[in-house]
PDB file of C-alpha atoms in Angstrom:
ATOM      1  CA  UNK A1027      56.102 -18.795  -2.570  1.00  0.00           C
ATOM      2  CA  UNK A1028      56.217 -21.520  -5.232  1.00  0.00           C
ATOM      3  CA  UNK A1029      54.036 -23.884  -3.228  1.00  0.00           C
ATOM      4  CA  UNK A1030      51.503 -21.119  -2.598  1.00  0.00           C
ATOM      5  CA  UNK A1031      51.366 -20.264  -6.296  1.00  0.00           C
ATOM      6  CA  UNK A1032      50.832 -23.924  -7.226  1.00  0.00           C
ATOM      7  CA  UNK A1033      48.073 -24.369  -4.660  1.00  0.00           C
ATOM      8  CA  UNK A1034      46.107 -21.186  -5.263  1.00  0.00           C
ATOM      9  CA  UNK A1035      46.381 -21.419  -9.042  1.00  0.00           C
ATOM     10  CA  UNK A1036      44.201 -24.528  -8.984  1.00  0.00           C
ATOM     11  CA  UNK A1037      41.387 -22.773  -7.143  1.00  0.00           C
ATOM     12  CA  UNK A1038      38.600 -20.573  -8.438  1.00  0.00           C
ATOM     13  CA  UNK A1039      39.604 -17.818  -6.036  1.00  0.00           C
ATOM     14  CA  UNK A1040      37.725 -14.532  -6.597  1.00  0.00           C
ATOM     15  CA  UNK A1041      40.811 -12.435  -5.804  1.00  0.00           C
ATOM     16  CA  UNK A1042      43.992 -14.446  -6.457  1.00  0.00           C
ATOM     17  CA  UNK A1043      47.283 -13.125  -5.070  1.00  0.00           C
ATOM     18  CA  UNK A1044      49.381 -10.884  -7.368  1.00  0.00           C
ATOM     19  CA  UNK A1045      51.917 -13.691  -7.829  1.00  0.00           C
ATOM     20  CA  UNK A1046      49.215 -15.946  -9.285  1.00  0.00           C
ATOM     21  CA  UNK A1047      47.948 -13.166 -11.549  1.00  0.00           C
ATOM     22  CA  UNK A1048      51.447 -12.607 -12.919  1.00  0.00           C
ATOM     23  CA  UNK A1049      51.887 -16.313 -13.663  1.00  0.00           C
ATOM     24  CA  UNK A1050      48.540 -16.419 -15.451  1.00  0.00           C
ATOM     25  CA  UNK A1051      49.484 -13.370 -17.495  1.00  0.00           C
ATOM     26  CA  UNK A1052      52.820 -14.965 -18.353  1.00  0.00           C
ATOM     27  CA  UNK A1053      51.096 -18.111 -19.629  1.00  0.00           C
ATOM     28  CA  UNK A1054      48.746 -15.991 -21.701  1.00  0.00           C
ATOM     29  CA  UNK A1055      51.867 -14.429 -23.212  1.00  0.00           C
ATOM     30  CA  UNK A1056      53.337 -17.875 -23.933  1.00  0.00           C
ATOM     31  CA  UNK A1057      50.103 -19.008 -25.589  1.00  0.00           C
ATOM     32  CA  UNK A1058      50.144 -15.825 -27.675  1.00  0.00           C
ATOM     33  CA  UNK A1059      53.763 -16.540 -28.634  1.00  0.00           C
ATOM     34  CA  UNK A1060      52.776 -19.962 -29.972  1.00  0.00           C
ATOM     35  CA  UNK A1061      49.885 -18.402 -31.886  1.00  0.00           C
ATOM     36  CA  UNK A1062      52.247 -15.789 -33.305  1.00  0.00           C
ATOM     37  CA  UNK A1063      54.637 -18.478 -34.548  1.00  0.00           C
ATOM     38  CA  UNK A1064      51.788 -20.254 -36.311  1.00  0.00           C
ATOM     39  CA  UNK A1065      50.482 -17.035 -37.877  1.00  0.00           C
ATOM     40  CA  UNK A1066      53.969 -16.039 -39.009  1.00  0.00           C
ATOM     41  CA  UNK A1067      54.734 -19.434 -40.516  1.00  0.00           C
ATOM     42  CA  UNK A1068      51.517 -19.927 -42.433  1.00  0.00           C
ATOM     43  CA  UNK A1069      50.555 -16.324 -43.220  1.00  0.00           C
ATOM     44  CA  UNK A1070      52.073 -15.998 -46.678  1.00  0.00           C
ATOM     45  CA  UNK A1071      52.220 -19.698 -47.520  1.00  0.00           C
ATOM     46  CA  UNK A1072      48.608 -20.483 -46.633  1.00  0.00           C
ATOM     47  CA  UNK A1073      46.362 -18.016 -44.786  1.00  0.00           C
ATOM     48  CA  UNK A1074      46.517 -15.241 -47.394  1.00  0.00           C
ATOM     49  CA  UNK A1075      45.966 -17.634 -50.296  1.00  0.00           C
ATOM     50  CA  UNK A1076      43.961 -20.511 -48.850  1.00  0.00           C
ATOM     51  CA  UNK A1077      41.104 -20.157 -51.348  1.00  0.00           C
ATOM     52  CA  UNK A1078      43.546 -20.041 -54.246  1.00  0.00           C
ATOM     53  CA  UNK A1079      45.423 -23.193 -53.219  1.00  0.00           C
ATOM     54  CA  UNK A1080      43.433 -25.539 -55.430  1.00  0.00           C
ATOM     55  CA  UNK A1081      46.533 -27.729 -55.679  1.00  0.00           C
ATOM     56  CA  UNK A1082      46.049 -28.870 -52.092  1.00  0.00           C
ATOM     57  CA  UNK A1083      43.797 -31.827 -51.249  1.00  0.00           C
ATOM     58  CA  UNK A1084      40.758 -31.222 -49.074  1.00  0.00           C
ATOM     59  CA  UNK A1085      42.310 -32.973 -46.078  1.00  0.00           C
ATOM     60  CA  UNK A1086      45.110 -30.381 -45.978  1.00  0.00           C
ATOM     61  CA  UNK A1087      42.560 -27.544 -45.798  1.00  0.00           C
ATOM     62  CA  UNK A1088      40.699 -29.417 -43.061  1.00  0.00           C
ATOM     63  CA  UNK A1089      43.963 -29.861 -41.184  1.00  0.00           C
ATOM     64  CA  UNK A1090      44.757 -26.139 -41.492  1.00  0.00           C
ATOM     65  CA  UNK A1091      41.361 -25.152 -40.094  1.00  0.00           C
ATOM     66  CA  UNK A1092      41.435 -27.709 -37.261  1.00  0.00           C
ATOM     67  CA  UNK A1093      44.995 -26.803 -36.264  1.00  0.00           C
ATOM     68  CA  UNK A1094      44.328 -23.042 -36.403  1.00  0.00           C
ATOM     69  CA  UNK A1095      41.253 -23.387 -34.194  1.00  0.00           C
ATOM     70  CA  UNK A1096      43.324 -25.346 -31.664  1.00  0.00           C
ATOM     71  CA  UNK A1097      45.761 -22.431 -31.345  1.00  0.00           C
ATOM     72  CA  UNK A1098      42.895 -19.945 -31.007  1.00  0.00           C
ATOM     73  CA  UNK A1099      41.303 -22.111 -28.302  1.00  0.00           C
ATOM     74  CA  UNK A1100      44.633 -22.193 -26.451  1.00  0.00           C
ATOM     75  CA  UNK A1101      44.833 -18.391 -26.428  1.00  0.00           C
ATOM     76  CA  UNK A1102      41.155 -18.051 -25.485  1.00  0.00           C
ATOM     77  CA  UNK A1103      41.517 -20.483 -22.587  1.00  0.00           C
ATOM     78  CA  UNK A1104      44.564 -18.633 -21.294  1.00  0.00           C
ATOM     79  CA  UNK A1105      42.646 -15.348 -21.578  1.00  0.00           C
ATOM     80  CA  UNK A1106      39.744 -16.790 -19.577  1.00  0.00           C
ATOM     81  CA  UNK A1107      42.143 -17.710 -16.774  1.00  0.00           C
ATOM     82  CA  UNK A1108      43.717 -14.236 -16.825  1.00  0.00           C
ATOM     83  CA  UNK A1109      40.195 -12.821 -16.493  1.00  0.00           C
ATOM     84  CA  UNK A1110      39.845 -14.902 -13.325  1.00  0.00           C
ATOM     85  CA  UNK A1111      37.144 -17.253 -14.572  1.00  0.00           C
ATOM     86  CA  UNK A1112      38.873 -20.539 -13.797  1.00  0.00           C
ATOM     87  CA  UNK A1113      35.494 -22.273 -13.472  1.00  0.00           C
ATOM     88  CA  UNK A1114      34.645 -21.471 -17.109  1.00  0.00           C
ATOM     89  CA  UNK A1115      38.143 -22.525 -18.147  1.00  0.00           C
ATOM     90  CA  UNK A1116      37.579 -25.942 -16.593  1.00  0.00           C
ATOM     91  CA  UNK A1117      34.171 -26.365 -18.227  1.00  0.00           C
ATOM     92  CA  UNK A1118      35.547 -25.462 -21.644  1.00  0.00           C
ATOM     93  CA  UNK A1119      38.599 -27.600 -21.003  1.00  0.00           C
ATOM     94  CA  UNK A1120      36.714 -30.880 -21.418  1.00  0.00           C
ATOM     95  CA  UNK A1121      35.557 -29.853 -24.879  1.00  0.00           C
ATOM     96  CA  UNK A1122      39.034 -28.549 -25.634  1.00  0.00           C
ATOM     97  CA  UNK A1123      40.680 -31.851 -24.784  1.00  0.00           C
ATOM     98  CA  UNK A1124      38.233 -33.757 -26.999  1.00  0.00           C
ATOM     99  CA  UNK A1125      38.993 -31.256 -29.745  1.00  0.00           C
ATOM    100  CA  UNK A1126      42.704 -31.909 -29.187  1.00  0.00           C
ATOM    101  CA  UNK A1127      42.011 -35.548 -29.989  1.00  0.00           C
ATOM    102  CA  UNK A1128      40.526 -34.412 -33.304  1.00  0.00           C
ATOM    103  CA  UNK A1129      43.664 -32.348 -33.986  1.00  0.00           C
ATOM    104  CA  UNK A1130      45.755 -35.466 -33.363  1.00  0.00           C
ATOM    105  CA  UNK A1131      43.675 -37.718 -35.629  1.00  0.00           C
ATOM    106  CA  UNK A1132      43.588 -35.207 -38.483  1.00  0.00           C
ATOM    107  CA  UNK A1133      47.317 -34.648 -38.035  1.00  0.00           C
ATOM    108  CA  UNK A1134      47.986 -38.360 -38.397  1.00  0.00           C
ATOM    109  CA  UNK A1135      45.933 -38.460 -41.609  1.00  0.00           C
ATOM    110  CA  UNK A1136      47.785 -35.499 -43.102  1.00  0.00           C
ATOM    111  CA  UNK A1137      51.182 -36.805 -41.974  1.00  0.00           C
ATOM    112  CA  UNK A1138      50.716 -39.748 -44.324  1.00  0.00           C
ATOM    113  CA  UNK A1139      48.197 -38.252 -46.768  1.00  0.00           C
ATOM    114  CA  UNK A1140      50.263 -35.218 -47.818  1.00  0.00           C
ATOM    115  CA  UNK A1141      53.325 -37.241 -48.928  1.00  0.00           C
ATOM    116  CA  UNK A1142      51.017 -39.788 -50.563  1.00  0.00           C
ATOM    117  CA  UNK A1143      49.547 -37.011 -52.740  1.00  0.00           C
ATOM    118  CA  UNK A1144      53.030 -35.893 -53.760  1.00  0.00           C
ATOM    119  CA  UNK A1145      54.104 -39.441 -54.579  1.00  0.00           C
ATOM    120  CA  UNK A1146      51.001 -39.942 -56.713  1.00  0.00           C
ATOM    121  CA  UNK A1147      51.647 -36.687 -58.577  1.00  0.00           C
ATOM    122  CA  UNK A1148      55.268 -37.617 -59.238  1.00  0.00           C
ATOM    123  CA  UNK A1149      56.749 -34.856 -57.073  1.00  0.00           C
ATOM    124  CA  UNK A1150      58.252 -37.404 -54.679  1.00  0.00           C
ATOM    125  CA  UNK A1151      59.636 -40.858 -55.333  1.00  0.00           C
ATOM    126  CA  UNK A1152      58.174 -43.473 -53.003  1.00  0.00           C
ATOM    127  CA  UNK A1153      61.298 -43.499 -50.828  1.00  0.00           C
ATOM    128  CA  UNK A1154      61.184 -39.744 -50.222  1.00  0.00           C
ATOM    129  CA  UNK A1155      57.442 -39.783 -49.539  1.00  0.00           C
ATOM    130  CA  UNK A1156      57.943 -42.505 -46.948  1.00  0.00           C
ATOM    131  CA  UNK A1157      60.675 -40.615 -45.111  1.00  0.00           C
ATOM    132  CA  UNK A1158      58.615 -37.400 -45.132  1.00  0.00           C
ATOM    133  CA  UNK A1159      55.726 -39.346 -43.598  1.00  0.00           C
ATOM    134  CA  UNK A1160      58.037 -40.546 -40.818  1.00  0.00           C
ATOM    135  CA  UNK A1161      59.219 -36.974 -40.198  1.00  0.00           C
ATOM    136  CA  UNK A1162      55.613 -35.734 -39.994  1.00  0.00           C
ATOM    137  CA  UNK A1163      54.531 -38.533 -37.691  1.00  0.00           C
ATOM    138  CA  UNK A1164      57.359 -37.750 -35.259  1.00  0.00           C
ATOM    139  CA  UNK A1165      55.965 -34.295 -34.478  1.00  0.00           C
ATOM    140  CA  UNK A1166      52.385 -35.571 -34.320  1.00  0.00           C
ATOM    141  CA  UNK A1167      53.308 -38.384 -31.926  1.00  0.00           C
ATOM    142  CA  UNK A1168      55.015 -35.855 -29.666  1.00  0.00           C
ATOM    143  CA  UNK A1169      51.864 -33.726 -29.747  1.00  0.00           C
ATOM    144  CA  UNK A1170      49.697 -36.758 -28.979  1.00  0.00           C
ATOM    145  CA  UNK A1171      51.898 -37.838 -26.075  1.00  0.00           C
ATOM    146  CA  UNK A1172      51.976 -34.367 -24.505  1.00  0.00           C
ATOM    147  CA  UNK A1173      48.225 -33.977 -25.045  1.00  0.00           C
ATOM    148  CA  UNK A1174      47.513 -37.329 -23.372  1.00  0.00           C
ATOM    149  CA  UNK A1175      49.587 -36.241 -20.374  1.00  0.00           C
ATOM    150  CA  UNK A1176      47.715 -32.918 -20.250  1.00  0.00           C
ATOM    151  CA  UNK A1177      44.439 -34.847 -20.171  1.00  0.00           C
ATOM    152  CA  UNK A1178      45.729 -37.230 -17.514  1.00  0.00           C
ATOM    153  CA  UNK A1179      46.699 -34.322 -15.264  1.00  0.00           C
ATOM    154  CA  UNK A1180      43.773 -32.056 -16.141  1.00  0.00           C
ATOM    155  CA  UNK A1181      42.929 -31.692 -12.434  1.00  0.00           C
ATOM    156  CA  UNK A1182      46.462 -30.588 -11.544  1.00  0.00           C
ATOM    157  CA  UNK A1183      46.827 -27.128 -13.030  1.00  0.00           C
ATOM    158  CA  UNK A1184      50.597 -26.850 -12.652  1.00  0.00           C
ATOM    159  CA  UNK A1185      51.122 -30.016 -14.711  1.00  0.00           C
ATOM    160  CA  UNK A1186      48.213 -29.608 -17.095  1.00  0.00           C
ATOM    161  CA  UNK A1187      49.109 -26.134 -18.364  1.00  0.00           C
ATOM    162  CA  UNK A1188      52.728 -27.101 -18.990  1.00  0.00           C
ATOM    163  CA  UNK A1189      51.805 -30.187 -21.011  1.00  0.00           C
ATOM    164  CA  UNK A1190      49.310 -28.148 -23.055  1.00  0.00           C
ATOM    165  CA  UNK A1191      52.006 -25.625 -23.974  1.00  0.00           C
ATOM    166  CA  UNK A1192      54.429 -28.456 -24.761  1.00  0.00           C
ATOM    167  CA  UNK A1193      51.850 -30.110 -27.039  1.00  0.00           C
ATOM    168  CA  UNK A1194      51.237 -26.888 -28.940  1.00  0.00           C
ATOM    169  CA  UNK A1195      54.967 -26.195 -29.221  1.00  0.00           C
ATOM    170  CA  UNK A1196      55.412 -29.604 -30.858  1.00  0.00           C
ATOM    171  CA  UNK A1197      53.040 -28.490 -33.620  1.00  0.00           C
ATOM    172  CA  UNK A1198      54.843 -25.185 -34.215  1.00  0.00           C
ATOM    173  CA  UNK A1199      57.699 -26.876 -36.065  1.00  0.00           C
ATOM    174  CA  UNK A1200      55.540 -27.251 -39.179  1.00  0.00           C
ATOM    175  CA  UNK A1201      54.826 -23.516 -39.241  1.00  0.00           C
ATOM    176  CA  UNK A1202      58.454 -22.556 -38.711  1.00  0.00           C
ATOM    177  CA  UNK A1203      59.538 -24.808 -41.558  1.00  0.00           C
ATOM    178  CA  UNK A1204      57.747 -22.435 -43.951  1.00  0.00           C
ATOM    179  CA  UNK A1205      59.769 -19.355 -42.955  1.00  0.00           C
ATOM    180  CA  UNK A1206      63.001 -20.551 -41.319  1.00  0.00           C
ATOM    181  CA  UNK A1207      65.535 -22.978 -42.812  1.00  0.00           C
ATOM    182  CA  UNK A1208      65.218 -26.336 -41.107  1.00  0.00           C
ATOM    183  CA  UNK A1209      68.249 -27.741 -39.341  1.00  0.00           C
ATOM    184  CA  UNK A1210      69.452 -24.299 -38.247  1.00  0.00           C
ATOM    185  CA  UNK A1211      70.023 -22.963 -34.743  1.00  0.00           C
ATOM    186  CA  UNK A1212      67.449 -20.241 -35.422  1.00  0.00           C
ATOM    187  CA  UNK A1213      64.810 -22.858 -36.239  1.00  0.00           C
ATOM    188  CA  UNK A1214      65.569 -24.855 -33.090  1.00  0.00           C
ATOM    189  CA  UNK A1215      65.497 -21.841 -30.771  1.00  0.00           C
ATOM    190  CA  UNK A1216      62.234 -20.571 -32.237  1.00  0.00           C
ATOM    191  CA  UNK A1217      60.701 -24.046 -31.973  1.00  0.00           C
ATOM    192  CA  UNK A1218      61.764 -24.245 -28.339  1.00  0.00           C
ATOM    193  CA  UNK A1219      60.785 -20.645 -27.528  1.00  0.00           C
ATOM    194  CA  UNK A1220      57.422 -21.442 -25.805  1.00  0.00           C
ATOM    195  CA  UNK A1221      59.189 -24.026 -23.639  1.00  0.00           C
ATOM    196  CA  UNK A1222      62.119 -21.722 -22.922  1.00  0.00           C
ATOM    197  CA  UNK A1223      59.608 -19.065 -21.920  1.00  0.00           C
ATOM    198  CA  UNK A1224      58.052 -21.511 -19.440  1.00  0.00           C
ATOM    199  CA  UNK A1225      61.499 -22.160 -17.975  1.00  0.00           C
ATOM    200  CA  UNK A1226      62.053 -18.412 -17.615  1.00  0.00           C
ATOM    201  CA  UNK A1227      58.708 -17.975 -15.849  1.00  0.00           C
ATOM    202  CA  UNK A1228      59.561 -20.818 -13.467  1.00  0.00           C
ATOM    203  CA  UNK A1229      62.931 -19.287 -12.636  1.00  0.00           C
ATOM    204  CA  UNK A1230      61.324 -15.944 -11.843  1.00  0.00           C
ATOM    205  CA  UNK A1231      58.314 -17.228  -9.885  1.00  0.00           C
ATOM    206  CA  UNK A1232      59.579 -20.502  -8.365  1.00  0.00           C
ATOM    207  CA  UNK A1233      63.353 -19.924  -8.266  1.00  0.00           C
ATOM    208  CA  UNK A1234      63.711 -23.351  -9.849  1.00  0.00           C
ATOM    209  CA  UNK A1235      62.904 -25.030 -13.143  1.00  0.00           C
ATOM    210  CA  UNK A1236      59.947 -27.373 -13.497  1.00  0.00           C
ATOM    211  CA  UNK A1237      60.832 -30.712 -15.066  1.00  0.00           C
ATOM    212  CA  UNK A1238      58.097 -30.706 -17.741  1.00  0.00           C
ATOM    213  CA  UNK A1239      59.526 -27.969 -20.007  1.00  0.00           C
ATOM    214  CA  UNK A1240      62.985 -29.520 -19.590  1.00  0.00           C
ATOM    215  CA  UNK A1241      61.837 -32.991 -20.642  1.00  0.00           C
ATOM    216  CA  UNK A1242      59.636 -31.719 -23.473  1.00  0.00           C
ATOM    217  CA  UNK A1243      62.468 -29.476 -24.726  1.00  0.00           C
ATOM    218  CA  UNK A1244      64.815 -32.452 -24.762  1.00  0.00           C
ATOM    219  CA  UNK A1245      62.317 -34.446 -26.826  1.00  0.00           C
ATOM    220  CA  UNK A1246      61.927 -31.580 -29.303  1.00  0.00           C
ATOM    221  CA  UNK A1247      65.713 -31.395 -29.619  1.00  0.00           C
ATOM    222  CA  UNK A1248      65.753 -35.120 -30.446  1.00  0.00           C
ATOM    223  CA  UNK A1249      63.023 -34.522 -33.035  1.00  0.00           C
ATOM    224  CA  UNK A1250      65.068 -31.637 -34.464  1.00  0.00           C
ATOM    225  CA  UNK A1251      67.770 -34.158 -35.372  1.00  0.00           C
ATOM    226  CA  UNK A1252      65.317 -36.549 -37.024  1.00  0.00           C
ATOM    227  CA  UNK A1253      67.053 -36.313 -40.422  1.00  0.00           C
ATOM    228  CA  UNK A1254      70.264 -38.032 -39.257  1.00  0.00           C
ATOM    229  CA  UNK A1255      68.334 -40.198 -36.796  1.00  0.00           C
ATOM    230  CA  UNK A1256      66.161 -41.599 -39.587  1.00  0.00           C
ATOM    231  CA  UNK A1257      68.995 -42.085 -42.055  1.00  0.00           C
ATOM    232  CA  UNK A1258      69.244 -45.806 -41.285  1.00  0.00           C
ATOM    233  CA  UNK A1259      67.780 -48.037 -44.048  1.00  0.00           C
ATOM    234  CA  UNK A1260      65.207 -49.513 -41.671  1.00  0.00           C
ATOM    235  CA  UNK A1261      63.380 -46.174 -41.509  1.00  0.00           C
ATOM    236  CA  UNK A1262      63.164 -45.991 -45.297  1.00  0.00           C
ATOM    237  CA  UNK A1263      61.562 -49.410 -45.259  1.00  0.00           C
ATOM    238  CA  UNK A1264      59.077 -48.385 -42.598  1.00  0.00           C
ATOM    239  CA  UNK A1265      58.250 -45.200 -44.494  1.00  0.00           C
ATOM    240  CA  UNK A1266      57.655 -47.053 -47.738  1.00  0.00           C
ATOM    241  CA  UNK A1267      55.451 -49.549 -45.899  1.00  0.00           C
ATOM    242  CA  UNK A1268      53.316 -46.680 -44.565  1.00  0.00           C
ATOM    243  CA  UNK A1269      52.899 -44.949 -47.920  1.00  0.00           C
ATOM    244  CA  UNK A1270      52.859 -47.806 -50.437  1.00  0.00           C
ATOM    245  CA  UNK A1271      49.272 -49.040 -49.701  1.00  0.00           C
ATOM    246  CA  UNK A1272      47.869 -45.642 -50.717  1.00  0.00           C
ATOM    247  CA  UNK A1273      49.782 -45.072 -53.942  1.00  0.00           C
TER     248      UNK A1273
END
């Protein structure tokens, strides 16, 4: 059954088999889960007071809008597939992947720009600002890598959809950090939840686990331990080198 699901799911079949429909519905649920994590994390800290946050630089507001639209596009694209319009999904996908590149570029700017603002204002010493920039860049580089793989395999639905979910999951860590203590088991499990959901869907529909959510989960686990991983003095030097030119 797994091979049939993989084959048919790439086609614009007018009446896909029930197994394919269930997989599409499951991925819509996973996309909605990621959107829910983002909404939960930023609801009280940003969404309900965005206009009042005059303390934030313009680039942070731009980042919030660009990132939020990415999550909405993810849910919309999954909904289009559930509705059976795979042809429209593919047409919109090209624009979506270009937009993902914008998310990556803006994320890189904010990863360095946000700590720079705090260093300039005296909230962070230069050393702390540099390390925070390294932390931020770790998640963004994971997103960029997963997104590039999703683009590379955009014509292979079974690979493409998994890399898209992995890319979005990489971004969810920032939202969770607003509502869940970092470095806790709860934080890690919630961060991994979209990927764990993919593994569960694979076990039910394929009777085996696909390697993409396993590999991407392992990389997120490594990123989860970035505080001890970046404790070596060399990372402080790299962080300062990234931030110093702008302060």
